[in-house]
Every structure is written in C-alpha cells, then in structure tokens.
Amino acid sequence: MSAKISIFQALVFLFYRFILRRYRNPKPKYQNGPSSLLQSDLSRHTLIFNVEGALLKSDSLFPYFMLVAFEAGGVIRSFILFILYPLISLMSHEMGVKVMVMVSFFGVKKEGFRAGRAVLPKYFLEDVGLEMFQVLKRGGKRIGVSDDLPQVMIEGFLRDYLEIDVVVGREMKVVGGYYLGIMEDKTKHDLAFDELVRKERLNTGRVIGITSFNTSLHRYLFSQFCQEIYFVKKSDKRSWQTLPRSQYPKPLIFHDGRLAIKPTLMNTLVLFMWGPFAAAAAAARLFVSLCVPYSFSIPILAFSGCRLTVTNDYVSSQKPKSSQRKGCLFVCNHRTLLDPLYVAFALKKKNIKTVTYSLSRVSEILAPIKTVRLTRDRVSDGQAMEKLLTEGDLVVCPEGTTCREPYMLRFSPLFTEVSDVIVPVAVTSNVTFFYGTTASGLKAFDPLFFLMDPYPTYTIQFLDPVSGATCQEPDGKLKFEVANHVQSEIGKALDFECTSLTRKDKYLILAGNNGVVKKN
C-alpha cells in the first residue's frame, strides 16, 4: 500500500513540475543586453539581477576574496591565496570559488567579521557599471542574487549603499562561532530563490531577470519565473562606465581596511614584492623622524618618497597676535595620526604639542612631539589645553577621529573656548598601497602602515586666523558658530563636504563599538 502511495506522490510531483508549471509560467522572452530597459517604465516591475554577472564590471572574484583574506585573516592567509591562484585558475569555476572561500574564511570568527560592511563596499562600488545601475533605479523592487559570493560579502554593500530591497547569497557554515570556509549546499540556495520569486510573482505579477551567459542562475531559476530575461555580455561590460561617486545612493563616507589599492592579481604581486622593502622603508623613515633635526630630516624623508607640500606658510615666521601670552592654536581636520607631526614639520618646530583622545601607548612613546591624553571631560580637558597653550603652540583635531574620504566630521567646539585666536589648517594625505588609519585594527600600527607606503604625501595649508569664543555668550551659542565656521573654512579650502557625523557614528558603522580603543 505504501509503495502505491509513493508512486502516486511521484506522479503528482511530475505532473506539477512539467505540466502545471509550464502552464503557469510560460516560456520567457530572452533579450540581449538590458540597455533597452532604460526607455521602459519599470516602477511596477520586480527586477532580479545577478550580482557578479550583471552588476559588476569585472569578471574576476579574486580581488574580493583577497580583501577578505588580507583584512580578516592577515598577510599569511592572503599570501597562501595568492600562490594558490594559478592552480585555482585551472579548476572549474565552481571548484575555484570553493577553494577561494575555504582559504579566505576558514577559522575566521563570525562575530568579528566586519569586512562585508566596512571594507568591501568601497571596492564593490568602484566596480558597479553605471548603465546597469540606471536600469536598477527604474525598477519597483530590486532583488540581488549571487550564486558565487557568500551572503556576508555582498549584503552590506547591496542593502546599505545601493538600497537593494532583497539580497540572496549563499550562507556560510559555522561551527563554534567560526566559519568553516564552506558554503551551504547550492540546492538550498536555489530553493530560497525559488520561494522568493514565487512570492514576488504573486505580489507584482511581472518579474524581469538580468543575468549573464556565464552564470548558472539563468539555466533554470530565471527561465522558470521571469517573463523576460536580459543577458549581459562581456562586450557590454567593457563599454560600461563606472558608477561615479556623485551618483551613489548613499555616500561612502566611512570605510576600513589597510589596503588602499584594489588587490587584483597583478597588484597583489606588486604588494608582496614591495613587502620587504616596505618594512625597511618604514624603519628608516621612523628613525629619521625621531632622531634627525628637522632641517635635515625633511630633505631626507623627501628623498625616501615622503612628500610634504606647504602653502601659505607665513604662520611659520609670523605668529598671529593674541591678547594673552599664549602659544598659537592650530586647528586641523584629521586624516591620520601623523597630522600634528606634519604640521610641526611645516612649521619646523619640535616644541609643538598636541592632544589626543585614544592614541595607543606605543604611538605616544614613539611620537617625536609631546602628546597629552584628554579625558572627554569638558572642564578638565579645557584646563589641560589652556595650560599647554601657556607653554607653547598647540595642534588639535576637533573631529576626534580620522576620515579618509572627502568629508569632514562635526567639530567639537571645545577648542574655541581656550584661545582668542585660532589658525585653521587644511590637511590632506594620499597613499598608494596602505592606509595609515584603522577603526577595528591595532592603532599602534597606523603610523607604520603609512610609512610603509611607497609615496606617502601630505599637503598642509594654513588659512587666515579667526577669532575664538573665549568671551562666551550667556546661551553658549557662539562656540558652536565658531566651530562650524572653522569647519566650513577648512572644507572650502579642501573642497570637502561638511557633515554632522561624529566619531561615534564612524565606529558604530565600521567596528560595532563606541570607539573605545585598547591601550596597546
């Protein structure tokens, strides 16, 4: 009896699979290239697109797995992935992806993995095709699907920065809170996609798929549920423009990670070749900065590749007049921990001082200028800054944390209350290989990574002095007006956009904490 029931169930399943489904889901209409959709009204349609096949211009996934390996696993793991890549390139696409996932994720703690939200979005955004993005903007509901990239790698980028409604990627297997380096079975991924598209057809009635010939998604899933399918060719991608920063749905203000260069295969080769020289260069530059007088260290550092450009340097020879016997208060935006040091280089003074909130102990010991740690208590911090000004010149960075992109965070107004004359300083820095800042890593290494770069450059621009807020109004509004004015003047000089974001906002996004740094 049970055997007859099993046979009956199998027949019902076959009837549903091959007859009812074909009746309910007529054969889709296939199209070449999604460019024709730019002329259509898609506001009531659901667009389902393949991430790596139809959204990203690059066909190689190696750079993204290398970023995970380097940022989440370290130099040794990334080197293993690099030396294995020639073998990976000889494997089938599916097997190659599995090997890269294994090398990049095996043993990485799930709770501490933030590369998907803090590191990868920058590089994904720089690889988005403008034409495809314009198509997606016209859609009613957008669903991003990947059959190769894990969910943890693409979800933050698609949801947070491209405002994609639904993201379907392959889940990672976890044991004891650590990734095994194995993705869930593809069948499970396909079933989730199947269920999702069924709901969309019931809600909207019209689903359009956009994929490529190189992916497996179009073979069954897209053809079963989409009324129209558009295929992206490699030639289409080559003609695409890169999505400009001005058209990002959400501005990329914060990102983390040490690598400033996209680790393509060739770039990774150059990085590893530069590695031994980088360590020697950082050690030599650090020695020169600490032990050699400014008159000699500046040309030596310039010869080694460190560049410093100073404009409007009248401040170095003529200090602005102050009604009090105080040093000069220099207020600059914050790019790296070396900002005060480069201001001292520009002024050719070693007796200049600076204040910090969370500088590591190692950096404090190695700093060639005096650093004083603040407590975040307004009264005691103000008194400490006033005392330092009586001893000489002082450099402060009221943003409270660094920002890599052309944006400026909100200025804390405390600096306006300690001096009646303030000199705004516009600071920019550029690197080739390594960023000299981090939110989730060890801050003690920040200056070393900056010095490891082949050509780290700084530009220091002294602006016209402004009056402080030492004579406070009863309601205390003047200090905020002065702080905002200084921020806007520096922003204009650098062509940076001023924001109201704070240190806390940055660390919540990048590190998942309030910015409390361990004293390394």
PDB file of C-alpha atoms in Angstrom, residues 134-318:
ATOM      1  CA  GLN A 134      20.495  53.249 -14.048  1.00  0.00           C
ATOM      2  CA  VAL A 135      18.328  50.286 -15.029  1.00  0.00           C
ATOM      3  CA  LEU A 136      18.017  49.167 -11.414  1.00  0.00           C
ATOM      4  CA  LYS A 137      16.996  52.658 -10.324  1.00  0.00           C
ATOM      5  CA  ARG A 138      13.926  52.413 -12.541  1.00  0.00           C
ATOM      6  CA  GLY A 139      12.714  49.159 -11.003  1.00  0.00           C
ATOM      7  CA  GLY A 140       9.983  48.885  -8.414  1.00  0.00           C
ATOM      8  CA  LYS A 141      11.545  46.217  -6.250  1.00  0.00           C
ATOM      9  CA  ARG A 142      15.148  45.103  -6.745  1.00  0.00           C
ATOM     10  CA  ILE A 143      16.452  41.648  -5.823  1.00  0.00           C
ATOM     11  CA  GLY A 144      20.170  40.933  -5.955  1.00  0.00           C
ATOM     12  CA  VAL A 145      21.163  37.287  -6.327  1.00  0.00           C
ATOM     13  CA  SER A 146      24.613  35.717  -6.268  1.00  0.00           C
ATOM     14  CA  ASP A 147      25.449  32.080  -6.884  1.00  0.00           C
ATOM     15  CA  ASP A 148      29.163  32.509  -6.040  1.00  0.00           C
ATOM     16  CA  LEU A 149      29.638  35.195  -3.395  1.00  0.00           C
ATOM     17  CA  PRO A 150      28.637  34.454   0.215  1.00  0.00           C
ATOM     18  CA  GLN A 151      25.831  36.465   1.770  1.00  0.00           C
ATOM     19  CA  VAL A 152      28.181  38.081   4.306  1.00  0.00           C
ATOM     20  CA  MET A 153      30.271  39.576   1.498  1.00  0.00           C
ATOM     21  CA  ILE A 154      27.521  41.255  -0.520  1.00  0.00           C
ATOM     22  CA  GLU A 155      24.641  42.057   1.821  1.00  0.00           C
ATOM     23  CA  GLY A 156      26.145  45.198   3.385  1.00  0.00           C
ATOM     24  CA  PHE A 157      27.160  46.609   0.010  1.00  0.00           C
ATOM     25  CA  LEU A 158      23.817  45.990  -1.710  1.00  0.00           C
ATOM     26  CA  ARG A 159      21.492  46.939   1.134  1.00  0.00           C
ATOM     27  CA  ASP A 160      23.377  49.839   2.708  1.00  0.00           C
ATOM     28  CA  TYR A 161      24.841  51.552  -0.362  1.00  0.00           C
ATOM     29  CA  LEU A 162      22.751  50.546  -3.407  1.00  0.00           C
ATOM     30  CA  GLU A 163      19.490  50.282  -1.431  1.00  0.00           C
ATOM     31  CA  ILE A 164      18.628  46.872  -2.885  1.00  0.00           C
ATOM     32  CA  ASP A 165      15.478  45.506  -1.260  1.00  0.00           C
ATOM     33  CA  VAL A 166      16.336  41.809  -1.073  1.00  0.00           C
ATOM     34  CA  VAL A 167      19.725  40.075  -1.195  1.00  0.00           C
ATOM     35  CA  VAL A 168      20.069  36.339  -1.825  1.00  0.00           C
ATOM     36  CA  GLY A 169      23.542  34.865  -1.414  1.00  0.00           C
ATOM     37  CA  ARG A 170      24.959  31.587  -0.222  1.00  0.00           C
ATOM     38  CA  GLU A 171      25.198  31.175   3.538  1.00  0.00           C
ATOM     39  CA  MET A 172      28.414  30.099   5.248  1.00  0.00           C
ATOM     40  CA  LYS A 173      28.622  27.103   7.560  1.00  0.00           C
ATOM     41  CA  VAL A 174      29.605  27.989  11.130  1.00  0.00           C
ATOM     42  CA  VAL A 175      30.818  25.776  13.977  1.00  0.00           C
ATOM     43  CA  GLY A 176      31.520  27.151  17.432  1.00  0.00           C
ATOM     44  CA  GLY A 177      31.215  30.714  16.185  1.00  0.00           C
ATOM     45  CA  TYR A 178      33.886  30.259  13.472  1.00  0.00           C
ATOM     46  CA  TYR A 179      33.483  29.945   9.724  1.00  0.00           C
ATOM     47  CA  LEU A 180      34.360  26.539   8.269  1.00  0.00           C
ATOM     48  CA  GLY A 181      35.173  28.025   4.894  1.00  0.00           C
ATOM     49  CA  ILE A 182      32.331  26.059   3.295  1.00  0.00           C
ATOM     50  CA  MET A 183      29.195  27.497   1.748  1.00  0.00           C
ATOM     51  CA  GLU A 184      25.796  25.906   2.199  1.00  0.00           C
ATOM     52  CA  ASP A 185      24.684  23.489  -0.483  1.00  0.00           C
ATOM     53  CA  LYS A 186      23.646  25.194  -3.707  1.00  0.00           C
ATOM     54  CA  THR A 187      20.320  23.365  -3.696  1.00  0.00           C
ATOM     55  CA  LYS A 188      19.352  25.152  -0.500  1.00  0.00           C
ATOM     56  CA  HIS A 189      20.289  28.461  -2.098  1.00  0.00           C
ATOM     57  CA  ASP A 190      18.185  27.648  -5.162  1.00  0.00           C
ATOM     58  CA  LEU A 191      15.175  26.721  -3.019  1.00  0.00           C
ATOM     59  CA  ALA A 192      15.360  30.053  -1.175  1.00  0.00           C
ATOM     60  CA  PHE A 193      15.492  31.849  -4.504  1.00  0.00           C
ATOM     61  CA  ASP A 194      12.589  29.738  -5.796  1.00  0.00           C
ATOM     62  CA  GLU A 195      10.404  30.639  -2.817  1.00  0.00           C
ATOM     63  CA  LEU A 196      11.310  34.322  -3.036  1.00  0.00           C
ATOM     64  CA  VAL A 197      10.415  34.657  -6.701  1.00  0.00           C
ATOM     65  CA  ARG A 198       7.101  32.850  -6.205  1.00  0.00           C
ATOM     66  CA  LYS A 199       6.080  35.485  -3.669  1.00  0.00           C
ATOM     67  CA  GLU A 200       7.149  38.280  -5.993  1.00  0.00           C
ATOM     68  CA  ARG A 201       5.039  36.875  -8.825  1.00  0.00           C
ATOM     69  CA  LEU A 202       2.016  36.773  -6.550  1.00  0.00           C
ATOM     70  CA  ASN A 203       2.616  40.371  -5.404  1.00  0.00           C
ATOM     71  CA  THR A 204       3.626  42.102  -8.623  1.00  0.00           C
ATOM     72  CA  GLY A 205       2.752  39.646 -11.370  1.00  0.00           C
ATOM     73  CA  ARG A 206       5.727  40.666 -13.532  1.00  0.00           C
ATOM     74  CA  VAL A 207       9.336  39.698 -12.886  1.00  0.00           C
ATOM     75  CA  ILE A 208      12.262  40.685 -15.116  1.00  0.00           C
ATOM     76  CA  GLY A 209      15.585  38.856 -14.810  1.00  0.00           C
ATOM     77  CA  ILE A 210      19.005  40.273 -15.688  1.00  0.00           C
ATOM     78  CA  THR A 211      21.947  37.883 -15.717  1.00  0.00           C
ATOM     79  CA  SER A 212      24.868  36.759 -17.874  1.00  0.00           C
ATOM     80  CA  PHE A 213      25.614  33.727 -20.007  1.00  0.00           C
ATOM     81  CA  ASN A 214      28.434  32.690 -17.661  1.00  0.00           C
ATOM     82  CA  THR A 215      26.260  32.115 -14.599  1.00  0.00           C
ATOM     83  CA  SER A 216      24.160  29.076 -13.800  1.00  0.00           C
ATOM     84  CA  LEU A 217      21.191  31.047 -12.470  1.00  0.00           C
ATOM     85  CA  HIS A 218      19.597  31.633 -15.878  1.00  0.00           C
ATOM     86  CA  ARG A 219      19.597  27.983 -16.819  1.00  0.00           C
ATOM     87  CA  TYR A 220      16.720  27.027 -14.571  1.00  0.00           C
ATOM     88  CA  LEU A 221      15.637  29.544 -11.968  1.00  0.00           C
ATOM     89  CA  PHE A 222      15.434  32.637 -14.147  1.00  0.00           C
ATOM     90  CA  SER A 223      13.794  30.773 -17.001  1.00  0.00           C
ATOM     91  CA  GLN A 224      11.143  29.327 -14.696  1.00  0.00           C
ATOM     92  CA  PHE A 225       9.907  32.529 -13.093  1.00  0.00           C
ATOM     93  CA  CYS A 226      10.823  35.568 -15.216  1.00  0.00           C
ATOM     94  CA  GLN A 227       8.637  36.778 -18.056  1.00  0.00           C
ATOM     95  CA  GLU A 228      11.664  38.484 -19.627  1.00  0.00           C
ATOM     96  CA  ILE A 229      15.360  37.683 -19.276  1.00  0.00           C
ATOM     97  CA  TYR A 230      18.115  40.074 -20.354  1.00  0.00           C
ATOM     98  CA  PHE A 231      21.637  38.752 -20.833  1.00  0.00           C
ATOM     99  CA  VAL A 232      24.729  40.879 -20.236  1.00  0.00           C
ATOM    100  CA  LYS A 233      27.691  40.116 -22.486  1.00  0.00           C
ATOM    101  CA  LYS A 234      31.348  40.754 -21.745  1.00  0.00           C
ATOM    102  CA  SER A 235      31.368  43.288 -24.560  1.00  0.00           C
ATOM    103  CA  ASP A 236      28.544  45.147 -22.807  1.00  0.00           C
ATOM    104  CA  LYS A 237      30.569  45.359 -19.599  1.00  0.00           C
ATOM    105  CA  ARG A 238      33.625  46.683 -21.409  1.00  0.00           C
ATOM    106  CA  SER A 239      31.559  49.567 -22.774  1.00  0.00           C
ATOM    107  CA  TRP A 240      30.017  50.417 -19.386  1.00  0.00           C
ATOM    108  CA  GLN A 241      31.124  53.458 -17.442  1.00  0.00           C
ATOM    109  CA  THR A 242      31.971  53.192 -13.758  1.00  0.00           C
ATOM    110  CA  LEU A 243      29.319  54.481 -11.368  1.00  0.00           C
ATOM    111  CA  PRO A 244      30.535  57.974 -10.352  1.00  0.00           C
ATOM    112  CA  ARG A 245      30.767  58.829  -6.671  1.00  0.00           C
ATOM    113  CA  SER A 246      28.248  61.648  -7.112  1.00  0.00           C
ATOM    114  CA  GLN A 247      25.540  59.114  -8.044  1.00  0.00           C
ATOM    115  CA  TYR A 248      25.988  56.765  -5.086  1.00  0.00           C
ATOM    116  CA  PRO A 249      22.524  56.374  -3.480  1.00  0.00           C
ATOM    117  CA  LYS A 250      24.249  56.655  -0.109  1.00  0.00           C
ATOM    118  CA  PRO A 251      27.589  58.479   0.133  1.00  0.00           C
ATOM    119  CA  LEU A 252      30.602  56.379   1.049  1.00  0.00           C
ATOM    120  CA  ILE A 253      31.966  58.378   3.993  1.00  0.00           C
ATOM    121  CA  PHE A 254      33.455  55.631   6.154  1.00  0.00           C
ATOM    122  CA  HIS A 255      35.363  52.516   5.208  1.00  0.00           C
ATOM    123  CA  ASP A 256      38.008  50.424   6.923  1.00  0.00           C
ATOM    124  CA  GLY A 257      40.860  48.098   5.997  1.00  0.00           C
ATOM    125  CA  ARG A 258      44.559  48.568   5.402  1.00  0.00           C
ATOM    126  CA  LEU A 259      44.704  48.175   1.620  1.00  0.00           C
ATOM    127  CA  ALA A 260      44.295  51.359  -0.410  1.00  0.00           C
ATOM    128  CA  ILE A 261      44.669  49.558  -3.731  1.00  0.00           C
ATOM    129  CA  LYS A 262      42.315  47.003  -5.247  1.00  0.00           C
ATOM    130  CA  PRO A 263      44.185  43.681  -4.931  1.00  0.00           C
ATOM    131  CA  THR A 264      43.925  42.381  -8.466  1.00  0.00           C
ATOM    132  CA  LEU A 265      46.338  39.588  -9.336  1.00  0.00           C
ATOM    133  CA  MET A 266      48.968  41.992 -10.675  1.00  0.00           C
ATOM    134  CA  ASN A 267      48.513  44.496  -7.835  1.00  0.00           C
ATOM    135  CA  THR A 268      48.837  41.677  -5.296  1.00  0.00           C
ATOM    136  CA  LEU A 269      52.088  40.569  -6.909  1.00  0.00           C
ATOM    137  CA  VAL A 270      53.442  44.124  -6.624  1.00  0.00           C
ATOM    138  CA  LEU A 271      52.302  44.342  -2.991  1.00  0.00           C
ATOM    139  CA  PHE A 272      54.158  41.185  -1.982  1.00  0.00           C
ATOM    140  CA  MET A 273      57.247  42.242  -3.911  1.00  0.00           C
ATOM    141  CA  TRP A 274      57.193  45.598  -2.113  1.00  0.00           C
ATOM    142  CA  GLY A 275      56.703  43.957   1.311  1.00  0.00           C
ATOM    143  CA  PRO A 276      60.376  43.506   2.327  1.00  0.00           C
ATOM    144  CA  PHE A 277      61.257  46.985   1.109  1.00  0.00           C
ATOM    145  CA  ALA A 278      58.234  48.411   2.926  1.00  0.00           C
ATOM    146  CA  ALA A 279      59.463  47.194   6.303  1.00  0.00           C
ATOM    147  CA  ALA A 280      62.926  48.654   5.682  1.00  0.00           C
ATOM    148  CA  ALA A 281      61.474  51.948   4.434  1.00  0.00           C
ATOM    149  CA  ALA A 282      59.197  52.312   7.475  1.00  0.00           C
ATOM    150  CA  ALA A 283      62.072  51.622   9.889  1.00  0.00           C
ATOM    151  CA  ALA A 284      64.388  54.107   8.155  1.00  0.00           C
ATOM    152  CA  ARG A 285      61.745  56.832   7.937  1.00  0.00           C
ATOM    153  CA  LEU A 286      60.801  56.360  11.581  1.00  0.00           C
ATOM    154  CA  PHE A 287      64.445  56.649  12.654  1.00  0.00           C
ATOM    155  CA  VAL A 288      64.937  59.831  10.641  1.00  0.00           C
ATOM    156  CA  SER A 289      61.740  61.392  12.027  1.00  0.00           C
ATOM    157  CA  LEU A 290      62.714  60.659  15.647  1.00  0.00           C
ATOM    158  CA  CYS A 291      66.445  61.271  15.658  1.00  0.00           C
ATOM    159  CA  VAL A 292      67.355  63.762  12.924  1.00  0.00           C
ATOM    160  CA  PRO A 293      66.766  67.555  13.218  1.00  0.00           C
ATOM    161  CA  TYR A 294      64.004  68.974  11.016  1.00  0.00           C
ATOM    162  CA  SER A 295      66.403  70.897   8.785  1.00  0.00           C
ATOM    163  CA  PHE A 296      67.989  67.596   7.734  1.00  0.00           C
ATOM    164  CA  SER A 297      65.095  65.144   8.184  1.00  0.00           C
ATOM    165  CA  ILE A 298      62.737  66.910   5.769  1.00  0.00           C
ATOM    166  CA  PRO A 299      65.004  66.548   2.678  1.00  0.00           C
ATOM    167  CA  ILE A 300      65.982  63.008   3.710  1.00  0.00           C
ATOM    168  CA  LEU A 301      62.338  61.962   4.014  1.00  0.00           C
ATOM    169  CA  ALA A 302      61.543  63.636   0.692  1.00  0.00           C
ATOM    170  CA  PHE A 303      64.335  61.627  -0.944  1.00  0.00           C
ATOM    171  CA  SER A 304      62.842  58.425   0.532  1.00  0.00           C
ATOM    172  CA  GLY A 305      59.468  59.122  -1.087  1.00  0.00           C
ATOM    173  CA  CYS A 306      57.659  61.082   1.658  1.00  0.00           C
ATOM    174  CA  ARG A 307      56.295  64.299   0.216  1.00  0.00           C
ATOM    175  CA  LEU A 308      55.202  67.410   2.120  1.00  0.00           C
ATOM    176  CA  THR A 309      53.676  70.449   0.425  1.00  0.00           C
ATOM    177  CA  VAL A 310      53.088  73.612   2.457  1.00  0.00           C
ATOM    178  CA  THR A 311      51.075  76.603   1.281  1.00  0.00           C
ATOM    179  CA  ASN A 312      50.503  79.972   2.986  1.00  0.00           C
ATOM    180  CA  ASP A 313      53.356  79.281   5.380  1.00  0.00           C
ATOM    181  CA  TYR A 314      53.508  82.837   6.690  1.00  0.00           C
ATOM    182  CA  VAL A 315      52.457  81.427  10.072  1.00  0.00           C
ATOM    183  CA  SER A 316      55.886  79.837  10.489  1.00  0.00           C
ATOM    184  CA  SER A 317      57.571  83.237  10.527  1.00  0.00           C
ATOM    185  CA  GLN A 318      54.863  85.495  11.957  1.00  0.00           C
TER     186      GLN A 318
END
